[in-house]
Coordinates of C-alpha atoms in Angstrom, one line a residue:
Chain A
M11 CA -27.6 -0.5 -12.3
V12 CA -30.3 -0.8 -9.6
A13 CA -29.6 -4.5 -9.5
Y14 CA -26.0 -3.9 -9.1
I15 CA -26.5 -1.4 -6.2
A16 CA -29.0 -3.8 -4.6
R17 CA -26.5 -6.7 -4.9
R18 CA -23.7 -4.6 -3.3
L19 CA -26.0 -3.5 -0.5
L20 CA -27.1 -7.1 0.1
Q21 CA -23.5 -8.2 0.3
L22 CA -22.7 -5.5 2.8
P23 CA -23.8 -7.2 6.0
I24 CA -21.8 -10.3 5.1
L25 CA -18.8 -8.2 4.3
L26 CA -19.0 -6.3 7.6
L27 CA -19.5 -9.5 9.5
L28 CA -16.3 -10.9 8.1
V29 CA -14.5 -7.6 8.7
S30 CA -15.7 -7.7 12.4
L31 CA -14.4 -11.3 12.6
I32 CA -11.0 -10.2 11.4
V33 CA -10.9 -7.3 13.8
F34 CA -12.0 -9.5 16.7
S35 CA -9.4 -12.1 16.0
L36 CA -6.6 -9.5 16.4
M37 CA -6.6 -10.1 20.1
S38 CA -6.5 -13.8 19.7
I39 CA -3.4 -13.8 17.5
A40 CA -1.5 -12.2 20.4
P41 CA 1.2 -14.6 21.5
G42 CA 0.1 -16.1 24.8
D43 CA -2.3 -14.3 27.1
P44 CA -2.9 -10.7 26.0
V45 CA -3.9 -9.4 29.5
P46 CA -0.3 -9.4 31.1
L47 CA 0.9 -7.7 27.8
M48 CA -1.7 -5.0 28.2
L49 CA -0.9 -4.5 31.9
G50 CA 2.8 -4.3 31.3
D51 CA 5.6 -5.1 33.8
Y52 CA 3.7 -4.3 36.9
A53 CA 1.0 -6.8 36.4
T54 CA 0.0 -8.8 39.5
K55 CA -2.0 -12.0 39.6
E56 CA -4.9 -10.1 41.0
S57 CA -4.9 -7.3 38.4
I58 CA -4.5 -9.9 35.6
A59 CA -7.5 -11.8 36.9
S60 CA -9.6 -8.7 37.3
L61 CA -8.8 -7.3 33.9
T62 CA -9.5 -10.7 32.3
H63 CA -12.8 -10.8 33.9
E64 CA -13.6 -7.1 33.1
L65 CA -12.8 -7.7 29.4
G66 CA -14.9 -10.9 29.5
L67 CA -11.9 -12.9 28.4
D68 CA -12.7 -15.7 30.8
R69 CA -15.7 -16.6 28.6
P70 CA -15.6 -19.0 25.6
L71 CA -14.4 -17.3 22.3
P72 CA -17.8 -17.4 20.4
V73 CA -19.5 -15.8 23.4
Q74 CA -16.8 -13.2 23.5
Y75 CA -17.2 -12.5 19.9
L76 CA -21.0 -12.2 20.0
S77 CA -21.0 -9.9 22.9
W78 CA -18.2 -7.7 21.4
L79 CA -20.1 -7.6 18.1
G80 CA -23.4 -6.8 19.9
D81 CA -21.8 -4.0 21.8
A82 CA -20.1 -2.7 18.7
V83 CA -23.3 -2.6 16.7
R84 CA -24.9 -0.5 19.5
G85 CA -21.9 1.9 19.4
D86 CA -20.0 0.5 22.4
L87 CA -16.4 -0.2 21.5
G88 CA -15.4 -0.7 25.0
W89 CA -12.8 1.3 26.9
S90 CA -9.0 1.8 26.6
V91 CA -7.0 -0.3 29.0
Q92 CA -4.4 2.5 29.2
T93 CA -6.6 5.5 29.7
R94 CA -9.8 4.0 30.8
Q95 CA -11.6 6.2 28.3
D96 CA -14.5 5.2 26.2
I97 CA -13.0 4.2 22.8
L98 CA -15.8 5.5 20.7
W99 CA -15.5 8.9 22.5
E100 CA -11.7 8.9 21.9
I101 CA -12.3 8.2 18.2
R102 CA -15.0 10.8 17.9
V103 CA -12.8 13.5 19.4
R104 CA -9.9 12.6 17.0
L105 CA -11.7 11.6 13.8
P106 CA -12.3 15.3 12.7
N107 CA -8.5 15.9 12.7
T108 CA -7.8 12.8 10.6
L109 CA -10.7 13.6 8.2
T110 CA -9.6 17.3 7.9
L111 CA -6.1 16.1 7.0
A112 CA -7.4 13.5 4.5
V113 CA -9.9 15.8 2.8
A114 CA -7.4 18.6 2.6
A115 CA -4.8 16.3 1.1
M116 CA -7.3 15.0 -1.4
G117 CA -8.3 18.5 -2.3
L118 CA -4.7 19.4 -2.9
A119 CA -4.2 16.3 -5.0
L120 CA -7.2 17.3 -7.1
I121 CA -6.2 20.9 -7.5
V122 CA -2.7 19.8 -8.6
G123 CA -3.2 16.4 -10.2
I124 CA -6.1 17.0 -12.6
P125 CA -4.8 20.3 -14.2
V126 CA -1.4 18.7 -14.6
G127 CA -2.9 15.7 -16.3
I128 CA -5.0 17.9 -18.6
V129 CA -2.1 20.0 -19.6
A130 CA 0.1 17.0 -20.1
S131 CA -2.5 15.4 -22.4
V132 CA -3.0 18.6 -24.4
K133 CA 0.7 19.0 -24.8
Q134 CA 1.2 15.3 -25.4
N135 CA 4.7 14.2 -26.2
T136 CA 6.3 17.6 -25.6
W137 CA 8.7 18.5 -22.8
V138 CA 5.8 19.8 -20.8
D139 CA 4.2 16.3 -20.9
Y140 CA 7.5 14.5 -20.1
L141 CA 8.4 16.8 -17.3
S142 CA 4.9 16.6 -15.6
M143 CA 4.8 12.8 -16.0
T144 CA 8.3 12.5 -14.5
F145 CA 7.1 14.5 -11.5
A146 CA 4.0 12.4 -11.3
L147 CA 6.0 9.2 -11.2
G148 CA 8.3 10.7 -8.6
A149 CA 5.3 11.7 -6.4
L150 CA 4.0 8.1 -6.8
S151 CA 7.3 6.5 -5.9
I152 CA 8.5 8.5 -2.9
P153 CA 7.1 7.0 0.4
S154 CA 5.0 9.5 2.2
F155 CA 6.9 9.4 5.5
V156 CA 10.2 10.0 3.6
L157 CA 8.6 12.9 1.7
A158 CA 7.3 14.3 5.0
I159 CA 10.7 14.3 6.6
F160 CA 12.3 15.9 3.5
L161 CA 9.6 18.6 3.6
I162 CA 10.3 19.2 7.3
M163 CA 14.0 19.4 6.6
L164 CA 13.6 21.9 3.8
F165 CA 10.7 24.1 4.8
A166 CA 10.8 23.9 8.6
V167 CA 14.5 23.3 9.5
Y168 CA 16.4 25.2 6.8
L169 CA 13.9 27.8 5.5
H170 CA 11.9 28.3 8.7
W171 CA 8.8 28.9 6.6
L172 CA 6.5 26.5 8.3
P173 CA 6.1 24.8 11.7
I174 CA 7.8 21.4 12.2
S175 CA 4.7 19.8 13.8
G176 CA 1.7 20.3 15.9
S177 CA -1.8 21.4 15.1
P178 CA -3.1 24.5 16.8
S179 CA -6.9 24.8 17.4
V180 CA -8.8 26.3 14.4
M181 CA -10.8 28.4 16.8
E182 CA -7.9 30.1 18.5
D183 CA -5.4 30.3 15.7
P184 CA -7.0 29.7 12.3
V185 CA -3.9 30.9 10.4
G186 CA -1.6 28.8 12.5
A187 CA -3.8 25.8 12.0
A188 CA -3.8 26.2 8.3
R189 CA 0.0 26.7 8.2
A190 CA 0.5 23.6 10.3
L191 CA -1.7 21.6 7.8
I192 CA 0.4 22.5 4.7
L193 CA 3.3 20.1 5.1
P194 CA 1.2 17.1 6.3
C195 CA -1.2 17.7 3.4
V196 CA 1.5 17.8 0.8
A197 CA 3.2 14.6 2.3
L198 CA -0.1 12.7 2.3
G199 CA -1.5 14.1 -0.9
A200 CA 1.5 13.8 -3.2
R201 CA 0.9 10.2 -4.0
A202 CA -2.7 10.8 -5.0
A203 CA -1.7 13.9 -7.0
G204 CA 0.8 11.8 -9.0
G205 CA -1.8 9.0 -9.6
L206 CA -4.5 11.5 -10.6
A207 CA -2.2 13.3 -13.0
R208 CA -1.2 10.1 -14.7
M209 CA -4.8 8.8 -14.8
T210 CA -6.2 12.1 -16.0
R211 CA -3.6 12.3 -18.7
S212 CA -4.2 8.7 -20.0
C213 CA -8.0 9.1 -20.0
M214 CA -7.8 12.5 -21.7
V215 CA -5.4 11.2 -24.4
E216 CA -7.9 8.4 -25.1
V217 CA -10.9 10.7 -25.3
L218 CA -9.1 13.3 -27.3
N219 CA -8.5 10.8 -30.1
Q220 CA -12.2 10.0 -30.5
D221 CA -14.4 11.0 -33.3
Y222 CA -16.7 13.4 -31.4
I223 CA -13.8 15.5 -30.5
T224 CA -12.7 15.7 -34.2
T225 CA -16.3 16.7 -35.0
A226 CA -16.3 19.4 -32.4
R227 CA -13.1 20.7 -33.8
G228 CA -14.6 20.6 -37.3
K229 CA -17.5 22.6 -36.1
G230 CA -15.1 25.3 -34.9
V231 CA -15.5 24.8 -31.2
R232 CA -12.7 26.6 -29.4
D233 CA -9.9 24.4 -28.0
F234 CA -10.5 25.5 -24.4
Q235 CA -14.1 24.4 -24.6
I236 CA -13.2 21.1 -26.2
Y237 CA -10.8 20.2 -23.4
L238 CA -13.0 21.2 -20.6
R239 CA -16.6 20.6 -21.8
H240 CA -16.2 17.8 -24.2
A241 CA -13.2 15.8 -23.2
L242 CA -12.9 16.2 -19.5
K243 CA -16.5 15.2 -18.8
N244 CA -15.9 11.7 -20.2
A245 CA -12.3 11.4 -19.1
F246 CA -13.3 12.2 -15.5
I247 CA -15.4 9.0 -15.0
P248 CA -12.4 6.7 -14.6
V249 CA -10.6 9.4 -12.7
L250 CA -13.3 9.3 -10.1
T251 CA -12.4 5.7 -9.0
V252 CA -8.8 6.9 -8.5
I253 CA -10.1 9.6 -6.2
G254 CA -12.2 7.2 -4.2
I255 CA -9.4 4.6 -3.9
N256 CA -6.8 7.2 -2.9
F257 CA -9.1 8.8 -0.3
A258 CA -9.7 5.4 1.2
F259 CA -5.9 4.7 1.2
M260 CA -5.2 8.0 2.9
L261 CA -7.0 6.7 6.0
G262 CA -4.2 4.3 6.4
G263 CA -1.4 6.6 5.2
S264 CA -2.5 9.3 7.7
I265 CA -1.3 7.0 10.6
V266 CA 2.3 7.7 9.7
I267 CA 1.8 11.4 8.8
E268 CA -0.1 12.1 12.0
Q269 CA 2.7 10.4 13.9
I270 CA 5.4 12.5 12.2
F271 CA 3.6 15.9 12.6
S272 CA 2.1 15.1 16.0
I273 CA -1.5 15.5 14.8
P274 CA -4.0 14.2 17.3
G275 CA -6.0 12.0 14.9
I276 CA -7.1 8.4 15.0
G277 CA -3.8 7.3 13.5
G278 CA -2.1 8.5 16.7
L279 CA -4.7 6.6 18.7
M280 CA -4.0 3.5 16.7
M281 CA -0.2 3.8 17.3
R282 CA -0.9 4.4 21.0
G283 CA -2.9 1.2 21.0
V284 CA -0.4 -0.8 19.1
L285 CA 2.7 0.3 21.1
G286 CA 0.9 0.0 24.4
R287 CA -0.7 -3.4 23.5
D288 CA -4.1 -1.8 24.1
Y289 CA -6.1 -4.4 22.2
P290 CA -9.6 -2.8 22.6
V291 CA -8.2 0.4 21.1
I292 CA -6.6 -1.5 18.2
Q293 CA -9.9 -3.3 17.5
G294 CA -12.0 -0.2 17.8
V295 CA -9.9 2.0 15.5
S296 CA -9.5 -0.9 12.9
L297 CA -13.3 -1.5 12.9
V298 CA -14.2 2.2 12.5
V299 CA -11.7 2.8 9.8
A300 CA -12.7 -0.4 7.9
V301 CA -16.3 0.7 8.0
I302 CA -15.4 4.2 6.6
F303 CA -13.2 2.5 4.0
V304 CA -16.0 0.2 2.9
A305 CA -18.5 3.1 2.7
V306 CA -16.1 5.2 0.6
N307 CA -15.4 2.3 -1.8
L308 CA -19.1 1.5 -2.1
T309 CA -20.0 5.1 -2.8
T310 CA -17.3 5.3 -5.4
D311 CA -18.4 2.1 -7.2
V312 CA -22.0 3.2 -7.2
L313 CA -21.2 6.6 -8.5
Y314 CA -19.1 5.1 -11.2
S315 CA -21.9 2.7 -12.3
Y316 CA -24.3 5.7 -12.3
L317 CA -22.0 8.0 -14.4
D318 CA -20.9 5.3 -16.8
P319 CA -23.9 3.1 -17.6
R320 CA -21.7 0.9 -19.8
I321 CA -20.0 -0.5 -16.7
R322 CA -21.3 -3.8 -15.5
Y323 CA -19.8 -5.5 -12.5
D324 CA -19.8 -9.2 -11.9
Chain B
M28 CA 9.9 -23.3 -16.3
K29 CA 8.7 -25.9 -18.7
G30 CA 5.9 -25.1 -21.1
D31 CA 3.7 -22.1 -20.6
G32 CA 0.5 -23.9 -20.4
R33 CA -0.6 -24.6 -23.8
P34 CA -0.7 -28.3 -24.1
S35 CA 2.9 -28.6 -25.0
D36 CA 2.9 -32.4 -25.3
E37 CA 0.6 -32.1 -28.3
G38 CA 2.8 -31.4 -31.2
T39 CA 5.6 -29.0 -32.2
D40 CA 3.4 -26.1 -33.4
S41 CA 2.4 -25.0 -30.0
G42 CA 6.0 -25.5 -28.8
M43 CA 7.3 -23.2 -31.4
F44 CA 4.6 -20.7 -30.6
E45 CA 5.6 -20.8 -27.0
H46 CA 9.2 -20.3 -27.8
R47 CA 8.5 -17.4 -30.0
E48 CA 6.3 -15.7 -27.5
R49 CA 8.9 -16.1 -24.8
S50 CA 11.7 -14.7 -26.9
M51 CA 9.5 -11.8 -27.9
A52 CA 8.8 -11.1 -24.2
L53 CA 12.5 -11.1 -23.6
R54 CA 13.1 -8.7 -26.4
R55 CA 10.4 -6.4 -25.2
F56 CA 12.0 -6.5 -21.8
R57 CA 15.5 -5.8 -23.0
R58 CA 14.4 -2.8 -25.0
N59 CA 13.0 -1.2 -21.9
K60 CA 15.8 0.9 -20.5
M61 CA 14.0 1.7 -17.2
A62 CA 13.5 -2.0 -16.6
L63 CA 17.2 -2.7 -17.0
V64 CA 17.9 0.1 -14.6
G65 CA 15.5 -1.6 -12.2
V66 CA 17.4 -4.9 -12.6
A67 CA 20.7 -3.2 -11.9
I68 CA 19.3 -1.6 -8.8
L69 CA 17.9 -4.8 -7.5
L70 CA 21.1 -6.6 -8.3
L71 CA 23.1 -4.0 -6.3
S72 CA 20.8 -4.5 -3.4
V73 CA 21.1 -8.2 -3.5
I74 CA 24.9 -7.9 -3.7
S75 CA 25.1 -5.5 -0.8
A76 CA 22.8 -7.8 1.2
V77 CA 24.8 -10.9 0.5
A78 CA 28.3 -9.4 0.6
A79 CA 27.6 -6.8 3.4
P80 CA 30.3 -8.4 5.7
V81 CA 32.9 -8.0 2.9
L82 CA 31.8 -4.7 1.5
A83 CA 31.0 -2.8 4.7
P84 CA 34.0 -1.0 6.4
Y85 CA 32.6 -1.8 9.9
G86 CA 30.1 -4.1 11.5
P87 CA 26.6 -2.7 11.6
L88 CA 26.6 -2.6 15.4
E89 CA 30.2 -1.5 15.9
M90 CA 30.4 1.7 17.9
D91 CA 33.1 4.3 17.3
L92 CA 32.4 6.4 20.4
D93 CA 35.1 9.0 19.6
H94 CA 33.5 9.8 16.3
R95 CA 29.8 10.2 17.0
I96 CA 27.6 12.1 14.5
S97 CA 30.5 12.8 12.3
E98 CA 29.9 14.1 8.8
P99 CA 30.8 11.9 5.8
N100 CA 34.6 11.7 5.8
A101 CA 37.5 9.3 5.1
R102 CA 36.9 7.3 8.2
H103 CA 33.1 7.1 7.8
P104 CA 32.3 7.6 4.0
L105 CA 28.6 8.2 4.7
G106 CA 29.0 9.6 8.2
S107 CA 28.4 8.1 11.6
D108 CA 25.3 8.1 13.9
M109 CA 24.7 9.0 17.5
F110 CA 26.5 5.9 18.7
G111 CA 29.4 6.3 16.3
R112 CA 28.1 3.5 14.1
D113 CA 29.0 3.7 10.4
V114 CA 26.1 4.8 8.3
L115 CA 27.4 3.1 5.1
S116 CA 27.8 -0.2 6.9
R117 CA 24.3 0.0 8.4
V118 CA 22.7 0.8 5.0
L119 CA 24.5 -2.2 3.4
F120 CA 23.4 -4.5 6.2
G121 CA 20.0 -2.9 6.1
A122 CA 19.4 -4.3 2.6
R123 CA 19.3 -7.8 4.2
I124 CA 16.3 -7.0 6.4
S125 CA 14.5 -5.2 3.7
L126 CA 15.0 -7.9 1.0
V127 CA 14.4 -10.8 3.4
V128 CA 11.2 -9.3 4.8
G129 CA 9.9 -8.2 1.4
M130 CA 10.6 -11.6 -0.2
S131 CA 9.2 -13.7 2.6
A132 CA 6.0 -11.7 2.8
I133 CA 5.4 -12.1 -1.0
L134 CA 6.3 -15.7 -0.8
W135 CA 3.9 -16.6 1.9
S136 CA 1.1 -14.5 0.4
G137 CA 1.7 -16.2 -2.9
L138 CA 1.6 -19.6 -1.4
V139 CA -1.8 -18.9 0.1
G140 CA -3.2 -16.5 -2.4
I141 CA -2.4 -18.3 -5.6
P142 CA -4.0 -21.7 -4.7
A143 CA -7.0 -19.8 -3.2
G144 CA -7.5 -18.0 -6.5
L145 CA -7.1 -21.1 -8.5
I146 CA -9.7 -23.0 -6.5
A147 CA -12.1 -20.0 -6.4
G148 CA -11.8 -19.5 -10.1
Y149 CA -12.0 -23.1 -11.3
F150 CA -14.5 -24.6 -8.9
G151 CA -16.5 -21.5 -8.1
G152 CA -19.6 -22.5 -6.1
L153 CA -19.6 -22.3 -2.3
P154 CA -15.9 -22.7 -1.7
G155 CA -15.3 -20.0 -4.3
T156 CA -17.8 -17.6 -2.7
V157 CA -16.4 -18.2 0.8
I158 CA -12.8 -17.6 -0.4
M159 CA -13.6 -14.5 -2.3
R160 CA -15.8 -13.0 0.4
L161 CA -13.0 -13.5 2.9
M162 CA -10.6 -11.8 0.4
D163 CA -13.1 -8.9 0.1
A164 CA -13.0 -8.6 3.8
L165 CA -9.2 -8.4 3.9
L166 CA -9.4 -5.7 1.2
S167 CA -11.8 -3.7 3.3
F168 CA -9.0 -2.3 5.4
P169 CA -6.5 0.3 4.3
P170 CA -3.5 -2.0 3.7
L171 CA -1.2 0.0 6.0
L172 CA -3.7 0.0 8.9
L173 CA -4.2 -3.8 8.5
A174 CA -0.4 -4.4 8.6
I175 CA 0.0 -2.2 11.6
A176 CA -2.9 -3.8 13.4
I177 CA -1.7 -7.3 12.8
A178 CA 2.0 -6.7 13.4
G179 CA 1.2 -4.7 16.5
S180 CA -1.1 -7.3 17.9
L181 CA 1.6 -9.9 17.3
G182 CA 4.0 -7.7 19.2
G183 CA 6.2 -6.4 16.4
G184 CA 9.5 -7.8 15.2
Q185 CA 10.6 -9.3 11.9
A186 CA 8.4 -12.4 11.9
S187 CA 5.2 -10.4 12.8
V188 CA 6.0 -7.9 10.1
I189 CA 6.4 -10.6 7.5
F190 CA 3.2 -12.3 8.6
A191 CA 1.3 -9.0 8.6
L192 CA 2.5 -7.8 5.2
G193 CA 1.6 -11.1 3.7
F194 CA -2.0 -10.5 4.6
I195 CA -2.0 -7.4 2.4
Y196 CA -1.0 -9.4 -0.6
V197 CA -3.0 -12.7 -0.1
P198 CA -6.2 -11.1 -1.4
V199 CA -4.3 -9.4 -4.2
F200 CA -2.9 -12.7 -5.5
A201 CA -6.2 -14.5 -5.0
R202 CA -8.3 -11.9 -7.0
L203 CA -5.8 -11.8 -9.8
V204 CA -5.4 -15.5 -10.2
R205 CA -9.1 -16.1 -9.8
G206 CA -9.9 -13.7 -12.6
R207 CA -7.4 -15.3 -15.0
T208 CA -8.5 -18.8 -14.0
L209 CA -12.1 -17.9 -14.7
S210 CA -11.4 -16.8 -18.3
L211 CA -8.8 -19.6 -18.9
S212 CA -11.4 -22.2 -17.9
E213 CA -13.4 -21.3 -21.0
E214 CA -10.4 -21.8 -23.3
V215 CA -10.4 -24.6 -25.8
F216 CA -7.2 -26.3 -24.4
V217 CA -8.7 -26.6 -21.0
M218 CA -12.0 -27.9 -22.4
A219 CA -9.9 -30.4 -24.4
A220 CA -8.0 -31.6 -21.3
K221 CA -11.3 -31.9 -19.5
S222 CA -12.8 -34.0 -22.2
Y223 CA -9.8 -36.3 -22.1
G224 CA -10.6 -36.9 -18.5
A225 CA -7.8 -35.0 -16.9
S226 CA -8.3 -34.5 -13.2
A227 CA -9.0 -31.0 -11.9
A228 CA -5.6 -30.9 -10.1
K229 CA -3.8 -31.8 -13.3
I230 CA -5.7 -29.1 -15.3
L231 CA -5.0 -26.5 -12.7
V232 CA -1.3 -27.3 -12.3
R233 CA -0.4 -28.2 -15.8
H234 CA -2.6 -26.1 -17.9
I235 CA -3.9 -23.1 -16.0
L236 CA -1.1 -22.3 -13.6
P237 CA 1.6 -22.0 -16.3
N238 CA -0.6 -19.5 -18.1
V239 CA -1.0 -17.4 -15.0
V240 CA 2.7 -17.3 -14.2
G241 CA 3.3 -14.1 -16.2
V242 CA 0.8 -12.0 -14.3
I243 CA 1.9 -13.6 -11.0
V244 CA 5.5 -12.6 -11.6
V245 CA 4.5 -9.1 -12.5
Q246 CA 2.3 -8.8 -9.4
A247 CA 4.9 -10.4 -7.2
T248 CA 7.5 -7.8 -8.3
I249 CA 5.2 -4.9 -7.7
G250 CA 4.1 -6.4 -4.4
F251 CA 7.8 -6.9 -3.5
S252 CA 8.5 -3.2 -3.8
G253 CA 5.3 -2.4 -1.9
A254 CA 6.4 -4.8 0.9
I255 CA 9.8 -3.2 1.1
L256 CA 8.2 0.1 1.4
S257 CA 5.7 -1.1 4.1
E258 CA 8.5 -2.8 6.0
A259 CA 10.3 0.5 6.1
T260 CA 7.1 2.2 7.2
L261 CA 6.5 -0.3 10.0
S262 CA 10.1 -0.1 11.2
F263 CA 9.8 3.7 11.1
L264 CA 6.8 3.4 13.4
G265 CA 8.8 1.2 15.7
L266 CA 7.1 -2.1 14.8
G267 CA 9.9 -3.7 12.7
V268 CA 13.1 -5.4 13.8
P269 CA 14.2 -4.5 17.3
P270 CA 16.6 -1.5 17.8
P271 CA 20.2 -2.4 17.5
L272 CA 19.7 -4.2 14.2
P273 CA 20.1 -2.1 11.0
S274 CA 16.9 -1.3 9.2
W275 CA 16.4 1.6 6.8
G276 CA 13.1 2.6 8.3
R277 CA 14.2 2.5 11.9
D278 CA 17.5 4.2 11.2
L279 CA 15.6 7.0 9.5
S280 CA 13.3 7.3 12.4
D281 CA 16.3 7.3 14.9
G282 CA 17.9 10.0 12.9
R283 CA 15.0 12.4 13.2
P284 CA 16.0 14.1 16.5
F285 CA 19.2 15.1 14.7
I286 CA 17.4 16.6 11.7
R287 CA 19.0 20.0 12.3
D288 CA 22.6 18.9 12.6
A289 CA 23.1 15.6 10.8
W290 CA 21.4 15.4 7.4
W291 CA 23.2 12.2 6.5
L292 CA 21.3 10.3 9.2
I293 CA 18.1 11.2 7.3
V294 CA 19.1 11.4 3.7
I295 CA 21.1 8.2 3.4
P296 CA 18.5 5.7 4.7
A297 CA 15.8 7.6 2.9
M298 CA 17.7 7.3 -0.4
A299 CA 18.2 3.6 0.2
I300 CA 14.4 3.2 0.5
I301 CA 13.5 5.4 -2.4
I302 CA 16.1 3.9 -4.8
N303 CA 15.1 0.4 -4.0
V304 CA 11.3 1.0 -4.2
L305 CA 11.8 2.9 -7.5
G306 CA 14.1 0.3 -9.0
I307 CA 11.8 -2.6 -8.3
N308 CA 8.9 -0.6 -9.6
F309 CA 10.8 0.0 -12.9
L310 CA 11.5 -3.7 -13.0
G311 CA 7.8 -4.5 -12.4
D312 CA 6.6 -2.1 -15.1
G313 CA 9.1 -3.6 -17.5
L314 CA 8.0 -7.1 -16.7
R315 CA 4.4 -6.1 -17.2
D316 CA 5.0 -4.6 -20.6
A317 CA 7.0 -7.8 -21.5
L318 CA 4.9 -10.5 -20.1
D319 CA 1.4 -9.1 -20.0
P320 CA 1.2 -6.4 -22.7
R321 CA -2.6 -6.6 -22.7
T322 CA -2.9 -5.0 -19.3
R323 CA -3.0 -1.2 -19.6
R324 CA -0.9 0.6 -17.2
G325 CA -3.0 2.1 -14.5
A326 CA -2.2 5.2 -12.5

């Protein structure tokens, strides 16, 4: 296991270097010169020349890359062409909103998904099982932005139970903030909940058929204890990877959800960058999210290899 | 599709085996009701995409300004939108963009990812390492974020979306094919071909590729539904086909301001997306059970 972790950590710099290369090349794939695109319709020859120089785009590509990478490593992601703000600062201000949403959605998915999976496995092949697995498949199949809009229609427009969008400050209006988080959380977490329910069920079913469970039953251990203490402990190991993957994916999915519910997170920043052709912003957000994504995946894999010593990676 | 990889020119035994295996796969597929539902849904989409000009009561851009935002009625079976355009017609024409973008994205990612996987798996070494590290890097982004970043950097529109979505699936194909190629390289029939002096290209194309076709088809189907979903998402965000053209994702997004008064502007395009994604997923699951029964269904 130590060798595995060491190898993964050794690969990390190369991986991050390649990631940075992909992120950097985003500006180069722009059709034509990106500077007039960034400045929009009112660009003059002078403003184009001055922005080109400011961004260092008049230097050869390898020099541009190295200086961009050098700055990024030191925590300087440049500044937004649109707002002239420091990009790392903009990300830092918005990241908590995105992480709150993702963590809350993951929490919801865990609270719903795992118990549903356990119940379905215990009641295997009964209507309880079929019903919960149908729901799980439904949750997996419905696109999050469609679910979000259906939720808004039902709970905000028709029933008036919850706000349509916005995110009040937690300090000033904690109840309002929590209420505003409910719909985005459900929309973002439904997919993970469905996946977790299915994974928990299939792992539990596998474990429940093993000899040590029969032995425990023979010894007269109560059902409740068998399910939670004996079975879930082992079934949980593969479920862990699903948690990690889903959390990582939520960082992408939150872009749409933030957009729909007007949550000021990094997804909104990304969309502002994309729609305004603000390349430094696109690059900065992509880089930061990729680094988080890599970190989450690495942590999951390492935890997995720690919890299940049988696992060997090649 | 001739032969499925076992050295078919070496006697009838393997030929019969192949035939039996294929007919068993077909039988497994036919028995799967959900898969057949999936086929029906995909077929309906293809028909509506191809025959949209015949089936649709109006042109997708035709405006009926006297009947804007009208509820489903005899004139507009699924209602009309803010410009008086017929929702049914737009949904039917929308299938074109969805299917074309989804298929093209999968096609180009397969054309790049499959050879990359074959090379990385068969030759290994430095080229293999370089290819796979690059794939790892592509997999280091949340797929949707990568697609948005690429499509957005390119300036949006149909071609950028296809190009961007392809990048999500290139590493998926490459990893899958590499894994299978690695294990197939150890198989006796590949060793035999090698000992006869067959060239690497011949071994890859004649012996290994046909044995990977099954998993590729399964992955392509699942990727296809994912690509349709992502296209809808990107269009929803304003990065897909430009405005007047009919696209499920964009139409849904355009309908949002009318969420209080015109449910059909939301529900109809949404259902088109859900039904298609679900149908193709059913098909993918069925194909996996039929062609690749060893793979356990994940969550």
